[in-house]
Amino acid sequence: MFKKVLVANRGEIALRVIRACKELGIKTVAIHSEADVNGLHVRAADEKICVGPAEAALSYRNIPNVLSAAEITGADAIHPGYGFLSENAHFAEVCESIGVKFIGPTSENIALMGDKAKAREIVARRGLPVTPGSPGGLKSEQEALEAATKIGYPVIIKAAAGGGGRGMRVVNKAEDLARAFQAAQAEAKSTFGNDSVYLERYFLEPRHIEVQIAADHRGHVVHLGERDCSIQRRHQKLVEETPSPAVDEKLRREIGRTAVEAVKAVHYRNVGTVEFLLDKDQNFFFMEVNTRIQVEHPITEMVTGVDLIKEQIQLADGQPLSVKQQDIKINGHSLECRINAEDPEKFTPSPGLITKYSAPGGYGVRVDSAMETNALVVPHYDSMIAKVITHGRTRQESIARMRRALDEFLIEGIKTTIPLHKRILNDPDFQKGHVSTTFLDRFLAG
């Protein structure tokens, strides 16, 4: 087992990894920017080291500085969390080349699945259902126009190296395509350093369903059920739940089998998430593979009892999967609300000093956060400051617990999206499980 893990991230996910390492008897190193010197994850680690100023490009995404921190502290492995360097194939490759274990899939896995257009090609060749779209990256506006004409409008243009909703544009008619193509390319270039884009059919009211998988070096792969991540704003998830209200046992087996086949096609290792669209007729289509731990991984942990961070670490250490497919059972229902430091109506950022912080608790409630009273929410990073996770025997019980938990959650000094989540939970369509990726647009319009 690893002796010392450097956690190349910040906030709640860094704290989550540090806690898992402590349970496994592994020493930890927290990297931090100058803005995060007093962060809770920094205090929780055995060692700390500053890797640069507040700007992420100069600190958390600064590969030479992160690798120097690993060398200076003698870390023999690096856990990248999510975001920052977690899906950077070059970073994973450099780690491999210098003998520091990257806790995640191989650099080849990340490169293949990181190019969304290539990933679609690989999965389609396997005979698995893929969203109708361009066969690969588009080289020109004319190629995009021809592909859109063949597929039919509306279409969505996506960054091949993208994620998190960046580099995406929905196009409803041909005359809008050129402008959207240029805008998507420009955003993809500025965000990911790669202006390659591809095109897919845009489904009007689909569900966003993703399947958690885990794979060891012996070629064994398991899936741990699906998560429904349909409630999104600008392709950023706000509420996630498992199991999905739209997925029955038969569909769960089918979509799980497809997810396993998709990652076997690239000899995948470690944990990952296979994302699908589910239409109104219960047809599902492969979209992409996220080659990292997901923000919403706790809800899968709650219903399966599998610690996915420990699983990541043990798989990276060359150990076999801790569970077999027949061992995995979905017990009850789990819900997650992402709490952001934002105005709950205007969605403008709300950085600043948290003057009072009191997290909810009680049976069936979990809060993943690195915030506390007198913590400073800085404007340099993602606005998510906490995840509230509930578990119940039924979906209704999980929702009731979430309502209670949000009522208990006290954050003063900044604005948060807690009021928005309370409103969503009280919405009749949400309570019935009648949601899609357009739910929030209708909800806010109403």
PDB file of N, CA and C in Angstrom, residues 21-57:
ATOM      1  N   CYS A  21      -7.724   8.219   3.246  1.00  0.00           N
ATOM      2  CA  CYS A  21      -6.326   7.809   3.434  1.00  0.00           C
ATOM      3  C   CYS A  21      -6.033   7.516   4.904  1.00  0.00           C
ATOM      4  N   LYS A  22      -6.549   8.347   5.782  1.00  0.00           N
ATOM      5  CA  LYS A  22      -6.334   8.136   7.210  1.00  0.00           C
ATOM      6  C   LYS A  22      -6.886   6.782   7.644  1.00  0.00           C
ATOM      7  N   GLU A  23      -8.062   6.423   7.132  1.00  0.00           N
ATOM      8  CA  GLU A  23      -8.655   5.132   7.489  1.00  0.00           C
ATOM      9  C   GLU A  23      -7.822   3.964   6.964  1.00  0.00           C
ATOM     10  N   LEU A  24      -7.098   4.205   5.873  1.00  0.00           N
ATOM     11  CA  LEU A  24      -6.249   3.164   5.299  1.00  0.00           C
ATOM     12  C   LEU A  24      -4.831   3.187   5.869  1.00  0.00           C
ATOM     13  N   GLY A  25      -4.566   4.113   6.791  1.00  0.00           N
ATOM     14  CA  GLY A  25      -3.246   4.208   7.400  1.00  0.00           C
ATOM     15  C   GLY A  25      -2.200   4.848   6.508  1.00  0.00           C
ATOM     16  N   ILE A  26      -2.634   5.707   5.595  1.00  0.00           N
ATOM     17  CA  ILE A  26      -1.725   6.363   4.646  1.00  0.00           C
ATOM     18  C   ILE A  26      -1.509   7.815   5.054  1.00  0.00           C
ATOM     19  N   LYS A  27      -0.272   8.273   5.076  1.00  0.00           N
ATOM     20  CA  LYS A  27       0.045   9.682   5.348  1.00  0.00           C
ATOM     21  C   LYS A  27      -0.417  10.535   4.165  1.00  0.00           C
ATOM     22  N   THR A  28      -0.748  11.786   4.440  1.00  0.00           N
ATOM     23  CA  THR A  28      -1.267  12.660   3.382  1.00  0.00           C
ATOM     24  C   THR A  28      -0.528  13.995   3.333  1.00  0.00           C
ATOM     25  N   VAL A  29      -0.482  14.535   2.113  1.00  0.00           N
ATOM     26  CA  VAL A  29       0.067  15.870   1.870  1.00  0.00           C
ATOM     27  C   VAL A  29      -1.019  16.700   1.189  1.00  0.00           C
ATOM     28  N   ALA A  30      -1.334  17.851   1.761  1.00  0.00           N
ATOM     29  CA  ALA A  30      -2.287  18.767   1.132  1.00  0.00           C
ATOM     30  C   ALA A  30      -1.524  19.855   0.405  1.00  0.00           C
ATOM     31  N   ILE A  31      -1.779  19.994  -0.892  1.00  0.00           N
ATOM     32  CA  ILE A  31      -1.264  21.175  -1.578  1.00  0.00           C
ATOM     33  C   ILE A  31      -2.296  22.290  -1.409  1.00  0.00           C
ATOM     34  N   HIS A  32      -1.839  23.528  -1.505  1.00  0.00           N
ATOM     35  CA  HIS A  32      -2.771  24.647  -1.403  1.00  0.00           C
ATOM     36  C   HIS A  32      -2.208  25.868  -2.118  1.00  0.00           C
ATOM     37  N   SER A  33      -3.116  26.712  -2.554  1.00  0.00           N
ATOM     38  CA  SER A  33      -2.715  27.996  -3.110  1.00  0.00           C
ATOM     39  C   SER A  33      -2.564  28.985  -1.952  1.00  0.00           C
ATOM     40  N   GLU A  34      -2.069  30.170  -2.243  1.00  0.00           N
ATOM     41  CA  GLU A  34      -1.940  31.196  -1.206  1.00  0.00           C
ATOM     42  C   GLU A  34      -3.310  31.563  -0.627  1.00  0.00           C
ATOM     43  N   ALA A  35      -4.354  31.445  -1.446  1.00  0.00           N
ATOM     44  CA  ALA A  35      -5.703  31.784  -0.985  1.00  0.00           C
ATOM     45  C   ALA A  35      -6.274  30.747  -0.033  1.00  0.00           C
ATOM     46  N   ASP A  36      -5.744  29.522  -0.072  1.00  0.00           N
ATOM     47  CA  ASP A  36      -6.299  28.413   0.723  1.00  0.00           C
ATOM     48  C   ASP A  36      -5.418  28.014   1.896  1.00  0.00           C
ATOM     49  N   VAL A  37      -4.524  28.883   2.304  1.00  0.00           N
ATOM     50  CA  VAL A  37      -3.555  28.520   3.334  1.00  0.00           C
ATOM     51  C   VAL A  37      -4.225  28.097   4.635  1.00  0.00           C
ATOM     52  N   ASN A  38      -5.409  28.633   4.916  1.00  0.00           N
ATOM     53  CA  ASN A  38      -6.115  28.284   6.153  1.00  0.00           C
ATOM     54  C   ASN A  38      -7.256  27.292   5.929  1.00  0.00           C
ATOM     55  N   GLY A  39      -7.277  26.637   4.770  1.00  0.00           N
ATOM     56  CA  GLY A  39      -8.356  25.724   4.434  1.00  0.00           C
ATOM     57  C   GLY A  39      -8.429  24.523   5.369  1.00  0.00           C
ATOM     58  N   LEU A  40      -9.630  24.005   5.552  1.00  0.00           N
ATOM     59  CA  LEU A  40      -9.840  22.866   6.444  1.00  0.00           C
ATOM     60  C   LEU A  40      -9.074  21.636   5.958  1.00  0.00           C
ATOM     61  N   HIS A  41      -9.004  21.448   4.629  1.00  0.00           N
ATOM     62  CA  HIS A  41      -8.276  20.283   4.116  1.00  0.00           C
ATOM     63  C   HIS A  41      -6.784  20.388   4.406  1.00  0.00           C
ATOM     64  N   VAL A  42      -6.284  21.614   4.465  1.00  0.00           N
ATOM     65  CA  VAL A  42      -4.864  21.826   4.760  1.00  0.00           C
ATOM     66  C   VAL A  42      -4.562  21.421   6.195  1.00  0.00           C
ATOM     67  N   ARG A  43      -5.448  21.776   7.103  1.00  0.00           N
ATOM     68  CA  ARG A  43      -5.259  21.446   8.520  1.00  0.00           C
ATOM     69  C   ARG A  43      -5.442  19.954   8.783  1.00  0.00           C
ATOM     70  N   ALA A  44      -6.248  19.295   7.950  1.00  0.00           N
ATOM     71  CA  ALA A  44      -6.533  17.877   8.167  1.00  0.00           C
ATOM     72  C   ALA A  44      -5.389  16.968   7.727  1.00  0.00           C
ATOM     73  N   ALA A  45      -4.556  17.431   6.807  1.00  0.00           N
ATOM     74  CA  ALA A  45      -3.487  16.584   6.261  1.00  0.00           C
ATOM     75  C   ALA A  45      -2.293  16.510   7.209  1.00  0.00           C
ATOM     76  N   ASP A  46      -1.448  15.510   7.003  1.00  0.00           N
ATOM     77  CA  ASP A  46      -0.245  15.356   7.826  1.00  0.00           C
ATOM     78  C   ASP A  46       0.806  16.399   7.463  1.00  0.00           C
ATOM     79  N   GLU A  47       0.831  16.771   6.185  1.00  0.00           N
ATOM     80  CA  GLU A  47       1.779  17.791   5.723  1.00  0.00           C
ATOM     81  C   GLU A  47       1.062  18.735   4.772  1.00  0.00           C
ATOM     82  N   LYS A  48       1.613  19.905   4.585  1.00  0.00           N
ATOM     83  CA  LYS A  48       1.041  20.866   3.641  1.00  0.00           C
ATOM     84  C   LYS A  48       2.167  21.532   2.869  1.00  0.00           C
ATOM     85  N   ILE A  49       1.828  21.982   1.660  1.00  0.00           N
ATOM     86  CA  ILE A  49       2.832  22.672   0.850  1.00  0.00           C
ATOM     87  C   ILE A  49       2.124  23.605  -0.122  1.00  0.00           C
ATOM     88  N   CYS A  50       2.593  24.824  -0.211  1.00  0.00           N
ATOM     89  CA  CYS A  50       2.001  25.812  -1.110  1.00  0.00           C
ATOM     90  C   CYS A  50       2.537  25.602  -2.526  1.00  0.00           C
ATOM     91  N   VAL A  51       1.630  25.644  -3.495  1.00  0.00           N
ATOM     92  CA  VAL A  51       2.037  25.411  -4.884  1.00  0.00           C
ATOM     93  C   VAL A  51       1.824  26.633  -5.778  1.00  0.00           C
ATOM     94  N   GLY A  52       1.479  27.789  -5.197  1.00  0.00           N
ATOM     95  CA  GLY A  52       1.358  28.974  -6.031  1.00  0.00           C
ATOM     96  C   GLY A  52       0.296  29.944  -5.555  1.00  0.00           C
ATOM     97  N   PRO A  53       0.104  31.017  -6.302  1.00  0.00           N
ATOM     98  CA  PRO A  53      -0.902  32.029  -5.956  1.00  0.00           C
ATOM     99  C   PRO A  53      -2.325  31.523  -6.169  1.00  0.00           C
ATOM    100  N   ALA A  54      -3.285  32.399  -5.924  1.00  0.00           N
ATOM    101  CA  ALA A  54      -4.695  32.011  -5.931  1.00  0.00           C
ATOM    102  C   ALA A  54      -5.160  31.437  -7.269  1.00  0.00           C
ATOM    103  N   GLU A  55      -4.687  31.993  -8.375  1.00  0.00           N
ATOM    104  CA  GLU A  55      -5.149  31.548  -9.686  1.00  0.00           C
ATOM    105  C   GLU A  55      -4.853  30.060  -9.883  1.00  0.00           C
ATOM    106  N   ALA A  56      -5.887  29.310 -10.244  1.00  0.00           N
ATOM    107  CA  ALA A  56      -5.740  27.854 -10.364  1.00  0.00           C
ATOM    108  C   ALA A  56      -4.678  27.460 -11.380  1.00  0.00           C
ATOM    109  N   ALA A  57      -4.567  28.224 -12.474  1.00  0.00           N
ATOM    110  CA  ALA A  57      -3.585  27.900 -13.509  1.00  0.00           C
ATOM    111  C   ALA A  57      -2.162  27.986 -12.979  1.00  0.00           C
TER     112      ALA A  57
END
